[in-house]
Short mmCIF file of C-alpha atoms in Angstrom, two decimals:
data_model
loop_
_atom_site.label_atom_id
_atom_site.label_comp_id
_atom_site.label_asym_id
_atom_site.label_seq_id
_atom_site.Cartn_x
_atom_site.Cartn_y
_atom_site.Cartn_z
CA UNK R 1 -24.36 -17.23 102.57
CA UNK R 2 -27.25 -19.54 102.65
CA UNK R 3 -28.68 -19.71 105.86
CA UNK R 4 -31.20 -21.48 108.06
CA UNK R 5 -33.26 -20.34 110.89
CA UNK R 6 -34.40 -22.62 113.49
CA UNK R 7 -37.29 -21.03 115.87
CA UNK R 8 -39.07 -23.08 118.63
CA UNK R 9 -41.21 -20.06 119.96
CA UNK R 10 -42.10 -19.08 123.20
CA UNK R 11 -41.39 -22.60 124.91
CA UNK R 12 -38.40 -24.60 124.78
CA UNK R 13 -37.91 -27.77 122.30
CA UNK R 14 -34.94 -29.34 123.32
CA UNK R 15 -35.09 -32.40 121.09
CA UNK R 16 -35.34 -30.45 117.72
CA UNK R 17 -31.86 -27.96 118.63
CA UNK R 18 -30.01 -31.23 119.60
CA UNK R 19 -31.07 -32.98 116.72
CA UNK R 20 -30.52 -29.89 114.35
CA UNK R 21 -26.91 -29.47 115.48
CA UNK R 22 -26.31 -33.10 114.90
CA UNK R 23 -23.26 -34.38 112.85
CA UNK R 24 -25.68 -36.17 110.60
CA UNK R 25 -27.82 -33.00 110.30
CA UNK R 26 -25.19 -30.64 109.98
CA UNK R 27 -24.00 -32.72 107.21
CA UNK R 28 -27.45 -32.73 105.08
CA UNK R 29 -27.46 -29.33 105.51
CA UNK R 30 -23.76 -28.66 104.24
CA UNK R 31 -24.18 -30.90 101.44
CA UNK R 32 -27.28 -28.75 100.54
CA UNK R 33 -25.24 -25.63 100.65
CA UNK R 34 -26.89 -24.07 104.11
CA UNK R 35 -23.66 -22.33 105.65
CA UNK R 36 -24.93 -20.67 108.26
CA UNK R 37 -27.41 -21.87 111.08
CA UNK R 38 -29.02 -19.04 113.33
CA UNK R 39 -31.15 -20.76 116.31
CA UNK R 40 -33.72 -19.65 118.65
CA UNK R 41 -33.43 -22.05 121.29
CA UNK R 42 -36.40 -20.07 123.74
CA UNK R 43 -36.55 -21.82 127.55
CA UNK R 44 -34.61 -24.45 126.12
CA UNK R 45 -31.59 -25.86 128.37
CA UNK R 46 -30.11 -27.36 125.23
CA UNK R 47 -27.65 -23.97 124.26
CA UNK R 48 -24.78 -25.07 121.94
CA UNK R 49 -21.74 -23.72 121.95
CA UNK R 50 -20.29 -22.20 118.79
CA UNK R 51 -16.68 -23.08 119.04
CA UNK R 52 -17.67 -26.74 119.15
CA UNK R 53 -18.86 -26.10 115.61
CA UNK R 54 -15.74 -25.33 113.63
CA UNK R 55 -17.35 -26.57 110.08
CA UNK R 56 -20.16 -23.96 110.12
CA UNK R 57 -21.39 -20.43 111.26
CA UNK R 58 -23.41 -21.09 114.24
CA UNK R 59 -25.96 -18.12 115.86
CA UNK R 60 -27.53 -19.06 119.21
CA UNK R 61 -29.79 -16.69 120.82
CA UNK R 62 -33.00 -17.38 123.52
CA UNK R 63 -35.39 -14.60 122.43
CA UNK R 64 -35.59 -11.26 120.48
CA UNK R 65 -38.33 -8.67 120.46
CA UNK R 66 -38.76 -9.52 116.62
CA UNK R 67 -37.33 -12.29 114.84
CA UNK R 68 -38.62 -10.64 111.80
CA UNK R 69 -35.11 -10.34 110.44
CA UNK R 70 -33.76 -13.66 110.85
CA UNK R 71 -36.79 -15.03 109.11
CA UNK R 72 -36.00 -12.37 106.26
CA UNK R 73 -31.98 -13.25 106.36
CA UNK R 74 -32.84 -17.06 105.98
CA UNK R 75 -33.26 -19.22 103.11
CA UNK R 76 -35.12 -22.04 105.14
CA UNK R 77 -36.95 -21.71 108.44
CA UNK R 78 -37.47 -24.48 110.70
CA UNK R 79 -40.28 -23.72 112.89
CA UNK R 80 -41.91 -25.77 115.82
CA UNK R 81 -45.83 -25.79 115.09
CA UNK R 82 -46.88 -22.91 116.82
CA UNK R 83 -49.50 -21.03 114.59
CA UNK R 84 -48.06 -17.76 115.20
CA UNK R 85 -44.06 -19.29 114.43
CA UNK R 86 -45.73 -20.65 111.20
CA UNK R 87 -47.60 -17.80 109.77
CA UNK R 88 -45.16 -15.40 110.03
CA UNK R 89 -42.71 -17.65 107.98
CA UNK R 90 -44.86 -18.27 105.51
CA UNK R 91 -45.95 -14.08 105.49
CA UNK R 92 -42.10 -13.47 104.74
CA UNK R 93 -42.43 -16.00 101.67
CA UNK R 94 -39.61 -18.08 102.86
CA UNK R 95 -39.40 -22.08 102.91
CA UNK R 96 -40.89 -24.05 106.22
CA UNK R 97 -40.33 -26.79 107.66
CA UNK R 98 -42.02 -27.69 110.68
CA UNK R 99 -40.82 -30.13 113.10
CA UNK R 100 -43.71 -31.23 115.11
CA UNK R 101 -42.94 -32.39 118.69
CA UNK R 102 -44.45 -35.93 119.33
CA UNK R 103 -44.03 -35.35 123.14
CA UNK R 104 -46.49 -33.21 123.12
CA UNK R 105 -50.29 -34.15 123.52
CA UNK R 106 -51.77 -33.20 120.12
CA UNK R 107 -53.46 -29.82 120.85
CA UNK R 108 -55.23 -27.44 118.63
CA UNK R 109 -51.70 -25.65 117.06
CA UNK R 110 -51.51 -28.63 115.02
CA UNK R 111 -54.45 -28.50 113.37
CA UNK R 112 -53.45 -25.44 111.36
CA UNK R 113 -49.54 -26.74 110.36
CA UNK R 114 -51.19 -29.85 109.24
CA UNK R 115 -53.93 -28.23 107.11
CA UNK R 116 -50.71 -26.00 105.73
CA UNK R 117 -48.89 -28.86 104.90
CA UNK R 118 -51.81 -30.55 103.07
CA UNK R 119 -52.31 -27.53 101.18
CA UNK R 120 -48.14 -27.98 99.92
CA UNK R 121 -47.44 -24.26 102.06
CA UNK R 122 -45.00 -26.27 104.56
CA UNK R 123 -42.94 -29.64 104.66
CA UNK R 124 -43.63 -31.60 108.04
CA UNK R 125 -41.76 -33.98 109.90
CA UNK R 126 -40.35 -34.87 113.64
CA UNK R 127 -37.32 -34.78 115.51
CA UNK R 128 -36.65 -38.62 114.56
CA UNK R 129 -37.46 -37.85 111.08
CA UNK R 130 -35.34 -34.65 110.83
CA UNK R 131 -32.07 -35.61 109.36
CA UNK R 132 -33.71 -37.86 106.54
CA UNK R 133 -35.88 -35.32 105.87
CA UNK R 134 -33.36 -32.55 104.81
CA UNK R 135 -31.61 -35.64 102.92
CA UNK R 136 -34.74 -35.90 101.25
CA UNK R 137 -36.81 -32.61 101.03
CA UNK R 138 -37.94 -31.41 97.69
CA UNK R 139 -38.06 -27.36 98.42
CA UNK R 140 -39.83 -26.92 94.87
CA UNK R 141 -43.09 -28.38 95.70
CA UNK R 142 -44.08 -25.68 97.98
CA UNK R 143 -46.88 -23.51 97.05
CA UNK R 144 -46.76 -19.81 97.60
CA UNK R 145 -48.50 -18.97 100.30
CA UNK R 146 -51.59 -15.90 99.94
CA UNK R 147 -51.52 -13.30 102.70
CA UNK R 148 -55.05 -13.30 104.58
CA UNK R 149 -57.34 -10.43 103.58
CA UNK R 150 -58.82 -8.54 106.32
CA UNK R 151 -60.35 -6.32 103.98
CA UNK R 152 -62.80 -8.24 103.19
CA UNK R 153 -63.60 -8.31 106.55
CA UNK R 154 -63.87 -4.85 107.08
CA UNK R 155 -66.03 -4.33 103.78
CA UNK R 156 -68.92 -7.02 104.53
CA UNK R 157 -68.82 -5.37 108.41
CA UNK R 158 -68.98 -1.98 106.68
CA UNK R 159 -72.15 -3.28 104.57
CA UNK R 160 -73.51 -5.33 107.10
CA UNK R 161 -73.69 -2.24 109.55
CA UNK R 162 -74.78 -0.06 107.10
CA UNK R 163 -71.96 2.25 107.07
CA UNK R 164 -72.05 4.45 103.72
CA UNK S 1 -101.54 -21.64 152.10
CA UNK S 2 -98.07 -22.58 152.14
CA UNK S 3 -98.99 -24.57 148.65
CA UNK S 4 -100.54 -21.73 146.57
CA UNK S 5 -97.62 -19.93 147.98
CA UNK S 6 -95.42 -22.60 146.12
CA UNK S 7 -97.68 -22.67 143.14
CA UNK S 8 -97.27 -19.00 142.54
CA UNK S 9 -93.72 -18.70 143.21
CA UNK S 10 -93.34 -21.56 140.68
CA UNK S 11 -95.83 -19.65 138.23
CA UNK S 12 -93.87 -16.90 138.81
CA UNK S 13 -90.39 -18.02 138.28
CA UNK S 14 -91.50 -20.25 134.76
CA UNK S 15 -93.55 -16.75 133.25
CA UNK S 16 -89.99 -14.83 134.00
CA UNK S 17 -87.80 -17.43 132.23
CA UNK S 18 -90.00 -17.26 129.49
CA UNK S 19 -90.18 -14.00 128.90
CA UNK S 20 -86.15 -14.02 129.24
CA UNK S 21 -85.97 -16.96 126.54
CA UNK S 22 -88.68 -15.69 124.35
CA UNK S 23 -86.68 -12.12 124.72
CA UNK S 24 -83.15 -13.97 124.42
CA UNK S 25 -84.31 -15.12 121.04
CA UNK S 26 -85.55 -11.96 119.63
CA UNK S 27 -82.56 -10.28 120.87
CA UNK S 28 -80.42 -12.86 118.52
CA UNK S 29 -82.89 -13.17 115.79
CA UNK S 30 -83.21 -9.22 115.12
CA UNK S 31 -79.42 -8.46 114.98
CA UNK S 32 -79.46 -8.39 111.12
CA UNK S 33 -81.73 -5.48 110.83
CA UNK S 34 -79.56 -3.49 113.69
CA UNK S 35 -77.69 -1.55 111.57
CA UNK S 36 -75.58 1.36 113.95
CA UNK S 37 -73.83 2.29 110.58
CA UNK S 38 -77.05 4.64 109.49
CA UNK S 39 -75.83 7.16 112.80
CA UNK S 40 -72.65 7.86 111.48
CA UNK S 41 -70.15 6.44 113.81
CA UNK S 42 -70.00 2.40 115.20
CA UNK S 43 -69.10 2.63 119.09
CA UNK S 44 -66.51 -0.69 118.77
CA UNK S 45 -65.85 -3.09 122.09
CA UNK S 46 -62.64 -5.08 121.48
CA UNK S 47 -61.79 -8.08 123.42
CA UNK S 48 -58.11 -8.53 123.06
CA UNK S 49 -56.46 -11.56 124.61
CA UNK S 50 -53.13 -12.59 124.97
CA UNK S 51 -50.29 -13.77 122.61
CA UNK S 52 -51.98 -14.80 119.25
CA UNK S 53 -55.62 -13.75 120.00
CA UNK S 54 -54.37 -9.99 120.00
CA UNK S 55 -52.15 -10.63 117.05
CA UNK S 56 -55.14 -11.12 114.52
CA UNK S 57 -57.76 -8.66 116.12
CA UNK S 58 -54.72 -5.96 115.53
CA UNK S 59 -54.97 -7.35 112.33
CA UNK S 60 -58.72 -7.01 111.62
CA UNK S 61 -58.98 -4.00 113.40
CA UNK S 62 -56.17 -2.12 110.86
CA UNK S 63 -58.60 -2.56 107.82
CA UNK S 64 -61.51 -0.87 109.66
CA UNK S 65 -61.91 2.73 108.75
CA UNK S 66 -62.44 5.51 111.35
CA UNK S 67 -65.92 5.27 111.23
CA UNK S 68 -65.90 3.00 113.88
CA UNK S 69 -65.05 5.03 117.01
CA UNK S 70 -64.58 5.58 119.56
CA UNK S 71 -62.76 1.83 120.56
CA UNK S 72 -62.96 0.07 123.76
CA UNK S 73 -60.19 -2.17 124.11
CA UNK S 74 -60.54 -4.53 127.05
CA UNK S 75 -57.75 -6.89 128.19
CA UNK S 76 -57.36 -9.17 131.24
CA UNK S 77 -55.87 -7.88 134.07
CA UNK S 78 -53.02 -10.38 134.06
CA UNK S 79 -51.89 -9.85 130.08
CA UNK S 80 -48.90 -7.30 130.71
CA UNK S 81 -48.51 -7.53 126.52
CA UNK S 82 -51.42 -6.25 124.98
CA UNK S 83 -51.43 -2.81 126.42
CA UNK S 84 -48.27 -1.79 124.80
CA UNK S 85 -49.06 -3.79 121.53
CA UNK S 86 -52.49 -1.63 121.58
CA UNK S 87 -51.29 1.50 122.12
CA UNK S 88 -48.43 0.87 119.32
CA UNK S 89 -51.24 0.26 117.16
CA UNK S 90 -53.52 2.85 117.54
CA UNK S 91 -50.49 5.36 117.40
CA UNK S 92 -49.54 3.82 114.10
CA UNK S 93 -52.64 3.36 112.21
CA UNK S 94 -53.49 5.90 109.72
CA UNK S 95 -57.02 4.78 108.86
CA UNK S 96 -58.12 5.27 112.40
CA UNK S 97 -58.16 8.47 113.41
CA UNK S 98 -55.31 9.54 115.76
CA UNK S 99 -57.37 12.43 116.99
CA UNK S 100 -60.50 10.08 117.89
CA UNK S 101 -60.55 8.57 121.56
CA UNK S 102 -59.86 4.90 122.54
CA UNK S 103 -59.78 3.68 125.76
CA UNK S 104 -58.15 0.44 127.73
CA UNK S 105 -60.19 -1.38 129.68
CA UNK S 106 -59.02 -4.17 132.08
CA UNK S 107 -60.75 -6.89 133.75
CA UNK S 108 -60.70 -10.25 136.04
CA UNK S 109 -59.30 -12.66 133.07
CA UNK S 110 -62.26 -15.37 132.96
CA UNK S 111 -60.08 -18.60 132.57
CA UNK S 112 -56.14 -19.13 131.94
CA UNK S 113 -55.07 -21.53 130.04
CA UNK S 114 -55.04 -25.22 131.58
CA UNK S 115 -56.99 -23.83 134.34
CA UNK S 116 -59.26 -26.76 135.60
CA UNK S 117 -62.69 -26.47 134.95
CA UNK S 118 -64.25 -26.01 138.73
CA UNK S 119 -62.08 -22.94 138.90
CA UNK S 120 -63.17 -21.56 135.52
CA UNK S 121 -66.72 -21.71 136.85
CA UNK S 122 -65.69 -19.24 139.75
CA UNK S 123 -63.28 -17.35 137.85
CA UNK S 124 -65.80 -16.76 134.80
CA UNK S 125 -68.52 -15.54 137.45
CA UNK S 126 -66.06 -13.30 138.88
CA UNK S 127 -65.55 -11.94 135.11
CA UNK S 128 -69.26 -11.59 134.68
CA UNK S 129 -69.23 -9.87 137.34
CA UNK S 130 -67.07 -6.79 136.26
CA UNK S 131 -68.62 -6.80 132.25
CA UNK S 132 -71.89 -6.19 133.43
CA UNK S 133 -71.52 -2.52 135.03
CA UNK S 134 -68.43 -1.87 132.47
CA UNK S 135 -70.94 -2.88 129.02
CA UNK S 136 -73.46 -0.87 130.53
CA UNK S 137 -71.15 2.11 131.38
CA UNK S 138 -69.83 2.05 127.67
CA UNK S 139 -72.89 0.88 126.10
CA UNK S 140 -71.17 -0.37 122.33
CA UNK S 141 -72.84 -1.02 119.08
CA UNK S 142 -70.76 -3.69 118.40
CA UNK S 143 -68.45 -6.17 120.59
CA UNK S 144 -65.81 -7.80 118.35
CA UNK S 145 -64.03 -10.65 119.71
CA UNK S 146 -62.16 -13.90 118.60
CA UNK S 147 -61.76 -16.24 121.17
CA UNK S 148 -59.83 -15.17 125.05
CA UNK S 149 -62.02 -16.35 127.30
CA UNK S 150 -62.72 -13.27 128.47
CA UNK S 151 -64.98 -12.36 125.76
CA UNK S 152 -67.84 -14.71 126.70
CA UNK S 153 -69.15 -12.75 129.90
CA UNK S 154 -68.72 -9.54 127.92
CA UNK S 155 -70.91 -11.05 125.45
CA UNK S 156 -73.20 -12.17 128.22
CA UNK S 157 -73.55 -8.39 129.21
CA UNK S 158 -73.81 -7.04 126.04
CA UNK S 159 -76.82 -9.39 125.61
CA UNK S 160 -78.05 -8.64 128.46
CA UNK S 161 -78.82 -5.13 127.65
CA UNK S 162 -80.46 -6.32 124.71
CA UNK S 163 -82.80 -8.40 126.77
CA UNK S 164 -83.55 -5.40 128.76
CA UNK S 165 -84.32 -3.40 125.99
CA UNK S 166 -81.82 -0.71 126.94
CA UNK S 167 -79.62 -1.19 124.05
CA UNK S 168 -78.91 -4.30 121.15
CA UNK S 169 -75.26 -4.89 120.97
CA UNK S 170 -73.86 -6.57 118.49
CA UNK S 171 -71.74 -9.40 118.80
CA UNK S 172 -69.01 -10.29 116.43
CA UNK S 173 -66.72 -13.03 116.82
CA UNK S 174 -64.19 -14.20 114.41
CA UNK S 175 -62.92 -17.62 114.85
CA UNK S 176 -58.97 -18.10 114.93
CA UNK S 177 -57.11 -19.21 111.79
CA UNK S 178 -55.51 -21.67 114.39
CA UNK S 179 -59.01 -23.47 113.92
CA UNK S 180 -59.61 -25.91 111.13
CA UNK S 181 -61.88 -28.60 111.72
CA UNK S 182 -62.79 -27.92 115.48
CA UNK S 183 -64.50 -24.38 116.78
CA UNK S 184 -63.04 -23.29 119.85
CA UNK S 185 -64.49 -23.48 123.65
CA UNK S 186 -65.21 -19.89 123.39
CA UNK S 187 -66.61 -20.49 119.37
CA UNK S 188 -68.58 -23.13 120.42
CA UNK S 189 -70.63 -20.97 123.37
CA UNK S 190 -71.01 -17.58 121.00
CA UNK S 191 -72.32 -20.07 117.76
CA UNK S 192 -75.58 -19.61 118.99
CA UNK S 193 -75.96 -15.62 119.88
CA UNK S 194 -73.20 -13.90 118.13
CA UNK S 195 -74.55 -11.75 115.01
CA UNK S 196 -71.66 -12.43 112.68
CA UNK S 197 -70.09 -15.50 113.43
CA UNK S 198 -66.79 -15.54 110.94
CA UNK S 199 -64.66 -19.04 110.24
CA UNK S 200 -61.75 -18.93 107.97
CA UNK S 201 -61.69 -22.43 106.80
CA UNK S 202 -64.11 -24.13 104.58
CA UNK S 203 -63.95 -27.00 106.35
CA UNK S 204 -65.49 -25.45 109.71
CA UNK S 205 -68.24 -23.37 107.04
CA UNK S 206 -69.04 -27.42 106.03
CA UNK S 207 -69.98 -28.03 109.82
CA UNK S 208 -71.61 -24.42 111.15
CA UNK S 209 -73.74 -23.20 108.55
CA UNK S 210 -74.62 -20.31 110.01
CA UNK S 211 -70.98 -19.33 110.34
CA UNK S 212 -69.65 -16.96 107.55
CA UNK S 213 -66.83 -17.47 105.26
CA UNK S 214 -65.07 -15.36 102.87
CA UNK S 215 -61.63 -17.03 102.80
CA UNK S 216 -58.74 -16.66 105.26
CA UNK S 217 -58.71 -13.47 106.84
CA UNK S 218 -55.38 -12.77 108.91
#
């Protein structure tokens, strides 16, 4: 079953949860073949009841120790712009759509999402444009994300500090 | 007589400041000639922050060999998550010798997120008060840090060891991957004092020519 995993990180992002569970957005997802929707809603006050959504398999939770499994099972990840979530999703090799919270002031977390968008590693939208983006997005433009190379750091330090 | 007293006092303070500045300059400039690896083991002090900072620094630590030993981790006293993660990391990392010792030290946090500037000054001084005895006791070869506010007082204490001629403490700073166009506050301060200053995006390297860019590290 094609799955979408939505994650808001450690805080809350009610607008995103409301928008993704709107009739229009669900229709757009269904049209693309996504049948299962998993929502990580954090501290949010919007907690959709799966019984109200008979046409889609819906799972909702606030927090888990690790969301690695949810990421692994997803075909598309929709995430807030937090650096940790973005890197985890890309590290799992998944298609990623970042939804920017335009109600928050520009914070430095956005810098990374913007750069990764410039480098075509993720798609980027806001809540009001989410449904339209789900309809029109082209996931084939996304470039694979090469993980960072901490070994280069270790090699550099070994040499600089005189280790044999 | 009082005039002479003030004059001598002034001259003394001026000379003391000059000596301090010259020592600071020499300590910072000579870092690249300092090779603690020549004696075998490198004593490492790692400043772990909360959340993303800890994730990033543990990813870097994962590739370091057991020559970096012993390892002293410093975390903020309000940080509940990091200690558990460090212990899990040390247990699971096969590159680092499990027998080699590591210790975890707690220190007053110098700045909480969203804390006002005025109270930041006070809490940073408080953290400084705890950092100096800690660094003087542990005497690490290298301080490794990546951005939590706690690292500034620890690096200042490390510089002080060098200025007093007790030991050269190398400062290694890795700017967070989140920083693409601008340095963090900690980064802007430590850019001037770090012996090795890493950035992870080419746009930052272009703006800060003294920085080291090896691509994305984490």
